PDB file of C-alpha atoms in Angstrom:
ATOM      1  CA  MET A   7     -14.826  -6.220  14.350  1.00 95.00           C
ATOM      2  CA  GLU A   8     -16.176  -9.559  13.164  1.00 96.00           C
ATOM      3  CA  LEU A   9     -13.977 -12.611  13.563  1.00 97.00           C
ATOM      4  CA  LEU A  10     -14.272 -14.884  10.508  1.00 97.00           C
ATOM      5  CA  SER A  11     -11.593 -17.395  11.458  1.00 96.00           C
ATOM      6  CA  GLU A  12      -9.248 -17.734  14.379  1.00 94.00           C
ATOM      7  CA  ASP A  13      -6.969 -20.199  12.549  1.00 93.00           C
ATOM      8  CA  PRO A  14      -5.948 -18.862  10.188  1.00 94.00           C
ATOM      9  CA  TYR A  15      -6.587 -15.358  11.553  1.00 95.00           C
ATOM     10  CA  MET A  16      -9.112 -13.559   9.393  1.00 97.00           C
ATOM     11  CA  VAL A  17     -11.335 -10.584  10.470  1.00 98.00           C
ATOM     12  CA  VAL A  18     -13.720  -8.183   8.998  1.00 98.00           C
ATOM     13  CA  PHE A  19     -14.179  -4.571  10.101  1.00 98.00           C
ATOM     14  CA  HIS A  20     -17.299  -2.513   9.281  1.00 97.00           C
ATOM     15  CA  ASP A  21     -17.936   1.198   8.543  1.00 96.00           C
ATOM     16  CA  VAL A  22     -14.255   2.244   8.620  1.00 96.00           C
ATOM     17  CA  ILE A  23     -14.363   4.900   5.956  1.00 97.00           C
ATOM     18  CA  TYR A  24     -16.696   7.936   5.417  1.00 96.00           C
ATOM     19  CA  GLN A  25     -18.622   8.494   2.201  1.00 97.00           C
ATOM     20  CA  SER A  26     -16.901  11.819   1.779  1.00 97.00           C
ATOM     21  CA  GLU A  27     -13.564  10.029   1.925  1.00 97.00           C
ATOM     22  CA  ILE A  28     -14.645   7.592  -0.657  1.00 98.00           C
ATOM     23  CA  GLU A  29     -15.699  10.401  -2.956  1.00 97.00           C
ATOM     24  CA  HIS A  30     -12.326  12.080  -2.457  1.00 97.00           C
ATOM     25  CA  LEU A  31     -10.470   8.841  -3.181  1.00 97.00           C
ATOM     26  CA  SER A  32     -12.543   8.540  -6.475  1.00 97.00           C
ATOM     27  CA  ARG A  33     -11.620  12.087  -7.550  1.00 96.00           C
ATOM     28  CA  ILE A  34      -7.840  11.655  -7.050  1.00 95.00           C
ATOM     29  CA  SER A  35      -7.701   8.032  -8.406  1.00 96.00           C
ATOM     30  CA  GLU A  36     -10.032   7.882 -11.463  1.00 95.00           C
ATOM     31  CA  PRO A  37      -7.722  10.031 -13.650  1.00 95.00           C
ATOM     32  CA  LEU A  38      -4.746   7.804 -12.741  1.00 94.00           C
ATOM     33  CA  LEU A  39      -6.292   4.410 -13.528  1.00 96.00           C
ATOM     34  CA  ARG A  40      -4.473   1.994 -15.724  1.00 93.00           C
ATOM     35  CA  ARG A  41      -4.782  -1.720 -16.435  1.00 88.00           C
ATOM     36  CA  ALA A  42      -3.619  -3.516 -13.238  1.00 84.00           C
ATOM     37  CA  GLY A  43      -1.110  -6.217 -13.611  1.00 68.00           C
ATOM     38  CA  VAL A  44       0.243  -8.906 -11.304  1.00 65.00           C
ATOM     39  CA  VAL A  45       3.655  -8.962  -9.589  1.00 59.00           C
ATOM     40  CA  ASN A  46       6.664 -10.058 -11.783  1.00 54.00           C
ATOM     41  CA  ASP A  47       4.810  -9.419 -15.067  1.00 48.00           C
ATOM     42  CA  ASP A  48       7.350  -7.031 -16.501  1.00 51.00           C
ATOM     43  CA  GLU A  49       5.842  -7.239 -19.968  1.00 49.00           C
ATOM     44  CA  LEU A  50       2.148  -7.438 -18.873  1.00 48.00           C
ATOM     45  CA  ASP A  51       1.527  -9.929 -21.684  1.00 52.00           C
ATOM     46  CA  ASP A  52      -2.001 -11.182 -22.526  1.00 57.00           C
ATOM     47  CA  VAL A  53      -1.667 -14.418 -20.629  1.00 53.00           C
ATOM     48  CA  LEU A  54      -0.732 -12.701 -17.301  1.00 55.00           C
ATOM     49  CA  LEU A  55      -3.450  -9.952 -17.742  1.00 62.00           C
ATOM     50  CA  LYS A  56      -6.119 -12.723 -17.898  1.00 73.00           C
ATOM     51  CA  PHE A  57      -5.301 -13.587 -14.230  1.00 84.00           C
ATOM     52  CA  ARG A  58      -6.417 -10.070 -13.101  1.00 86.00           C
ATOM     53  CA  THR A  59      -8.959  -7.954 -15.013  1.00 91.00           C
ATOM     54  CA  ALA A  60      -9.125  -4.653 -13.240  1.00 94.00           C
ATOM     55  CA  ASN A  61      -7.925  -1.085 -13.481  1.00 95.00           C
ATOM     56  CA  GLY A  62      -5.674   0.308 -10.649  1.00 95.00           C
ATOM     57  CA  ALA A  63      -3.767   3.299  -9.402  1.00 95.00           C
ATOM     58  CA  PHE A  64      -1.282   3.643  -6.532  1.00 94.00           C
ATOM     59  CA  LEU A  65      -1.762   6.489  -4.009  1.00 93.00           C
ATOM     60  CA  PHE A  66       1.267   7.732  -2.287  1.00 89.00           C
ATOM     61  CA  MET A  67       1.559   9.882   0.830  1.00 82.00           C
ATOM     62  CA  ASP A  68       3.933  12.327  -0.721  1.00 82.00           C
ATOM     63  CA  GLU A  69       1.879  12.975  -3.962  1.00 82.00           C
ATOM     64  CA  GLY A  70      -1.054  15.241  -4.574  1.00 80.00           C
ATOM     65  CA  SER A  71      -2.362  18.133  -2.444  1.00 89.00           C
ATOM     66  CA  THR A  72      -2.127  18.486   1.293  1.00 91.00           C
ATOM     67  CA  LYS A  73      -5.606  17.245   1.610  1.00 93.00           C
ATOM     68  CA  ASP A  74      -4.840  14.210  -0.480  1.00 93.00           C
ATOM     69  CA  ALA A  75      -1.873  13.303   1.742  1.00 91.00           C
ATOM     70  CA  GLN A  76      -3.915  13.804   4.859  1.00 92.00           C
ATOM     71  CA  LEU A  77      -6.647  11.407   3.514  1.00 94.00           C
ATOM     72  CA  VAL A  78      -4.074   8.774   2.637  1.00 92.00           C
ATOM     73  CA  GLY A  79      -2.450   9.242   6.056  1.00 92.00           C
ATOM     74  CA  ARG A  80      -5.782   8.802   7.899  1.00 94.00           C
ATOM     75  CA  ILE A  81      -6.412   5.497   6.142  1.00 95.00           C
ATOM     76  CA  PHE A  82      -2.949   4.209   6.991  1.00 94.00           C
ATOM     77  CA  GLN A  83      -3.458   5.175  10.590  1.00 94.00           C
ATOM     78  CA  ARG A  84      -6.809   3.150  10.651  1.00 96.00           C
ATOM     79  CA  MET A  85      -5.016   0.107   9.316  1.00 95.00           C
ATOM     80  CA  LYS A  86      -2.361   0.449  12.011  1.00 94.00           C
ATOM     81  CA  ASP A  87      -5.032   0.663  14.668  1.00 95.00           C
ATOM     82  CA  MET A  88      -7.054  -2.294  13.316  1.00 95.00           C
ATOM     83  CA  SER A  89      -4.176  -4.605  12.873  1.00 93.00           C
ATOM     84  CA  ASP A  90      -1.732  -3.532  15.619  1.00 91.00           C
ATOM     85  CA  LEU A  91       1.063  -3.998  13.084  1.00 92.00           C
ATOM     86  CA  GLN A  92       3.726  -1.734  11.803  1.00 90.00           C
ATOM     87  CA  ILE A  93       2.777  -0.157   8.466  1.00 88.00           C
ATOM     88  CA  LYS A  94       4.921   2.013   6.183  1.00 83.00           C
ATOM     89  CA  ASP A  95       3.092   5.094   4.997  1.00 75.00           C
ATOM     90  CA  ASP A  96       4.097   4.363   1.389  1.00 81.00           C
ATOM     91  CA  ALA A  97       1.151   3.578  -1.044  1.00 89.00           C
ATOM     92  CA  PHE A  98      -2.005   1.497  -1.394  1.00 93.00           C
ATOM     93  CA  GLU A  99      -3.628   0.425  -4.603  1.00 95.00           C
ATOM     94  CA  TYR A 100      -7.070   1.842  -5.686  1.00 97.00           C
ATOM     95  CA  LEU A 101      -8.692  -0.899  -7.759  1.00 97.00           C
ATOM     96  CA  LYS A 102     -11.759  -0.839  -9.963  1.00 97.00           C
ATOM     97  CA  TYR A 103     -13.346  -4.010 -11.392  1.00 97.00           C
ATOM     98  CA  ASP A 104     -15.990  -3.585 -14.074  1.00 96.00           C
ATOM     99  CA  PHE A 105     -18.404  -6.160 -15.450  1.00 95.00           C
ATOM    100  CA  GLY A 106     -16.658  -9.553 -15.485  1.00 95.00           C
ATOM    101  CA  GLY A 107     -13.598  -8.192 -13.516  1.00 95.00           C
ATOM    102  CA  HIS A 108     -11.909 -10.811 -11.445  1.00 95.00           C
ATOM    103  CA  TYR A 109      -8.625 -12.075 -10.012  1.00 95.00           C
ATOM    104  CA  VAL A 110      -7.904 -15.820 -10.209  1.00 93.00           C
ATOM    105  CA  LEU A 111      -6.967 -17.814  -7.081  1.00 94.00           C
ATOM    106  CA  HIS A 112      -3.567 -16.838  -5.828  1.00 93.00           C
ATOM    107  CA  GLU A 113      -1.405 -16.294  -2.676  1.00 93.00           C
ATOM    108  CA  ASP A 114      -0.304 -12.790  -1.661  1.00 93.00           C
ATOM    109  CA  TYR A 115       3.040 -13.977  -0.411  1.00 92.00           C
ATOM    110  CA  PHE A 116       5.938 -14.315  -2.793  1.00 87.00           C
ATOM    111  CA  ASN A 117       8.073 -17.090  -1.204  1.00 82.00           C
ATOM    112  CA  TYR A 118      11.152 -15.348  -2.312  1.00 69.00           C
ATOM    113  CA  THR A 119      14.414 -17.415  -2.721  1.00 61.00           C
ATOM    114  CA  ASP A 120      16.695 -14.372  -3.362  1.00 60.00           C
ATOM    115  CA  GLU A 121      17.852 -12.703  -0.189  1.00 58.00           C
ATOM    116  CA  GLU A 122      17.759  -9.371  -1.807  1.00 55.00           C
ATOM    117  CA  TYR A 123      14.000  -9.659  -1.971  1.00 58.00           C
ATOM    118  CA  ALA A 124      13.468 -11.383   1.379  1.00 63.00           C
ATOM    119  CA  ASP A 125      10.806  -8.979   2.788  1.00 80.00           C
ATOM    120  CA  ASP A 126       7.652 -10.825   2.078  1.00 89.00           C
ATOM    121  CA  ARG A 127       4.009  -9.905   2.360  1.00 91.00           C
ATOM    122  CA  PHE A 128       3.025 -10.653   5.930  1.00 93.00           C
ATOM    123  CA  ALA A 129      -0.648  -9.555   5.891  1.00 95.00           C
ATOM    124  CA  THR A 130      -3.204  -8.009   3.609  1.00 97.00           C
ATOM    125  CA  PHE A 131      -5.968  -5.414   3.863  1.00 97.00           C
ATOM    126  CA  ILE A 132      -8.877  -4.970   1.436  1.00 98.00           C
ATOM    127  CA  ILE A 133     -11.184  -2.013   1.969  1.00 98.00           C
ATOM    128  CA  TYR A 134     -14.293  -2.090  -0.116  1.00 98.00           C
ATOM    129  CA  LEU A 135     -15.553   1.353  -1.265  1.00 98.00           C
ATOM    130  CA  ASN A 136     -18.931   0.427  -2.737  1.00 98.00           C
ATOM    131  CA  ASP A 137     -21.798  -2.091  -2.596  1.00 97.00           C
ATOM    132  CA  VAL A 138     -21.746  -4.681  -5.336  1.00 97.00           C
ATOM    133  CA  THR A 139     -25.173  -5.833  -6.548  1.00 95.00           C
ATOM    134  CA  ARG A 140     -23.979  -9.260  -7.594  1.00 97.00           C
ATOM    135  CA  GLY A 141     -20.642 -11.085  -7.706  1.00 97.00           C
ATOM    136  CA  GLY A 142     -17.182  -9.756  -6.707  1.00 97.00           C
ATOM    137  CA  ALA A 143     -16.776 -11.798  -3.503  1.00 98.00           C
ATOM    138  CA  THR A 144     -13.251 -12.469  -2.115  1.00 98.00           C
ATOM    139  CA  VAL A 145     -13.269 -16.225  -1.607  1.00 98.00           C
ATOM    140  CA  PHE A 146     -10.881 -18.512   0.495  1.00 98.00           C
ATOM    141  CA  PRO A 147     -11.581 -22.016  -0.738  1.00 97.00           C
ATOM    142  CA  HIS A 148      -9.288 -23.790   1.826  1.00 97.00           C
ATOM    143  CA  VAL A 149     -11.281 -22.407   4.733  1.00 97.00           C
ATOM    144  CA  GLU A 150     -14.612 -22.172   2.900  1.00 97.00           C
ATOM    145  CA  ILE A 151     -15.078 -18.378   3.483  1.00 98.00           C
ATOM    146  CA  ALA A 152     -16.557 -15.793   1.120  1.00 98.00           C
ATOM    147  CA  VAL A 153     -16.596 -12.092   1.881  1.00 98.00           C
ATOM    148  CA  HIS A 154     -19.028 -10.053  -0.183  1.00 98.00           C
ATOM    149  CA  PRO A 155     -18.207  -6.437  -0.973  1.00 97.00           C
ATOM    150  CA  GLU A 156     -19.902  -3.770   1.106  1.00 98.00           C
ATOM    151  CA  ARG A 157     -19.155  -0.057   1.310  1.00 98.00           C
ATOM    152  CA  GLY A 158     -16.931   0.578   4.332  1.00 97.00           C
ATOM    153  CA  LYS A 159     -16.099  -3.086   4.960  1.00 98.00           C
ATOM    154  CA  VAL A 160     -12.575  -4.191   5.517  1.00 98.00           C
ATOM    155  CA  ILE A 161     -11.157  -7.707   5.397  1.00 98.00           C
ATOM    156  CA  HIS A 162      -7.784  -8.344   6.992  1.00 98.00           C
ATOM    157  CA  TRP A 163      -5.803 -11.625   7.058  1.00 97.00           C
ATOM    158  CA  TYR A 164      -2.288 -13.023   7.482  1.00 96.00           C
ATOM    159  CA  ASN A 165      -0.257 -14.429   4.688  1.00 95.00           C
ATOM    160  CA  MET A 166       2.313 -15.791   7.113  1.00 92.00           C
ATOM    161  CA  ASN A 167       1.849 -17.498  10.420  1.00 89.00           C
ATOM    162  CA  PRO A 168       2.578 -14.821  13.070  1.00 84.00           C
ATOM    163  CA  ASN A 169       4.226 -17.280  15.409  1.00 81.00           C
ATOM    164  CA  SER A 170       6.321 -19.480  13.151  1.00 83.00           C
ATOM    165  CA  LEU A 171       6.532 -17.187  10.083  1.00 82.00           C
ATOM    166  CA  ASP A 172       5.687 -20.168   7.874  1.00 90.00           C
ATOM    167  CA  TYR A 173       3.701 -19.249   4.757  1.00 93.00           C
ATOM    168  CA  GLU A 174      -0.031 -19.558   5.456  1.00 95.00           C
ATOM    169  CA  VAL A 175      -1.142 -21.661   2.513  1.00 95.00           C
ATOM    170  CA  ARG A 176      -4.796 -21.402   3.682  1.00 97.00           C
ATOM    171  CA  SER A 177      -4.665 -17.746   2.634  1.00 97.00           C
ATOM    172  CA  TYR A 178      -5.068 -18.828  -0.966  1.00 96.00           C
ATOM    173  CA  HIS A 179      -7.852 -16.604  -2.408  1.00 97.00           C
ATOM    174  CA  GLY A 180      -9.442 -14.987  -5.421  1.00 97.00           C
ATOM    175  CA  ALA A 181     -11.835 -12.317  -6.461  1.00 97.00           C
ATOM    176  CA  CYS A 182     -15.024 -13.656  -8.113  1.00 97.00           C
ATOM    177  CA  PRO A 183     -16.279 -11.945 -11.397  1.00 97.00           C
ATOM    178  CA  VAL A 184     -18.418  -8.930 -10.973  1.00 98.00           C
ATOM    179  CA  LEU A 185     -21.830  -9.877 -12.456  1.00 97.00           C
ATOM    180  CA  ILE A 186     -23.769  -6.672 -11.974  1.00 97.00           C
ATOM    181  CA  GLY A 187     -22.329  -3.229 -11.318  1.00 95.00           C
ATOM    182  CA  GLN A 188     -18.679  -2.524 -10.367  1.00 97.00           C
ATOM    183  CA  LYS A 189     -16.357  -3.280  -7.488  1.00 98.00           C
ATOM    184  CA  ILE A 190     -14.040  -0.617  -6.066  1.00 98.00           C
ATOM    185  CA  ALA A 191     -11.507  -1.307  -3.353  1.00 98.00           C
ATOM    186  CA  LEU A 192      -8.284  -0.409  -1.703  1.00 97.00           C
ATOM    187  CA  ALA A 193      -5.540  -2.988  -1.288  1.00 97.00           C
ATOM    188  CA  TYR A 194      -2.581  -2.844   1.009  1.00 96.00           C
ATOM    189  CA  TRP A 195       0.161  -5.434   1.785  1.00 94.00           C
ATOM    190  CA  ILE A 196       1.859  -5.384   5.122  1.00 93.00           C
ATOM    191  CA  HIS A 197       5.471  -6.565   4.986  1.00 90.00           C
ATOM    192  CA  GLU A 198       7.322  -8.944   7.158  1.00 87.00           C
ATOM    193  CA  GLN A 199      10.447  -7.064   8.061  1.00 84.00           C
ATOM    194  CA  ASP A 200       8.456  -4.040   9.276  1.00 85.00           C
ATOM    195  CA  GLN A 201       7.113  -6.182  12.085  1.00 85.00           C
ATOM    196  CA  MET A 202      10.562  -6.855  13.695  1.00 79.00           C
ATOM    197  CA  PHE A 203       9.811  -4.838  16.777  1.00 77.00           C
ATOM    198  CA  VAL A 204       6.092  -5.335  17.185  1.00 77.00           C
ATOM    199  CA  LYS A 205       5.751  -9.155  16.778  1.00 71.00           C
ATOM    200  CA  PRO A 206       7.222 -11.846  19.090  1.00 63.00           C
ATOM    201  CA  CYS A 207      10.319 -13.694  17.788  1.00 60.00           C
ATOM    202  CA  LEU A 208       9.908 -17.120  16.269  1.00 55.00           C
ATOM    203  CA  GLN A 209       8.133 -19.387  18.795  1.00 54.00           C
ATOM    204  CA  ARG A 210       9.172 -23.068  18.688  1.00 53.00           C
ATOM    205  CA  PRO A 211       6.919 -25.823  20.051  1.00 49.00           C
ATOM    206  CA  LEU A 212       7.593 -26.722  23.717  1.00 49.00           C
ATOM    207  CA  HIS A 213       8.871 -30.297  24.106  1.00 48.00           C
ATOM    208  CA  ARG A 214       7.639 -32.051  27.221  1.00 47.00           C
ATOM    209  CA  THR A 215      10.093 -34.352  29.080  1.00 46.00           C
TER     210      THR A 215
END
């Protein structure tokens, strides 16, 4: 584990996935790839698609062969072990960025105002599945950090402050354009309500008398 930032919390893990697993992921994902959109883009119009130029496919625990499900399950277990957070074994997104592929600066949290959709994105995982010759870095301008894609590298950060549950505005980030080659990665978003029994309750500042 490599600590990139303590406040806001941001870490990198190295060598977390085997080459054989990457090849397996590619075999089951490539036939499913479709143009990846952004959340709340029901019509996926041209303007919204310009924000994110990648192809993607969601991989679910209960789909595919037994070996496919076991692979997805192992990756979920590693994310649990790395984060010490509660993770639903539902789905992660396989993403492929070709030449020029990018994702403009954005936040992963939604800041919902409707109680029906109050379960926000607490934290994020990105698992890089290949080396990128040039470009494709994940950048965080508010903390001046750039993470370059390398096969087997994982970047993990919080979108919400784990103590106050305020939105972590410094998690604002984007994916730089791929200049040479491709960038292939897995993305998973850990949700707030799942952490009810694994994270401490809201901690308010102590007032001295």
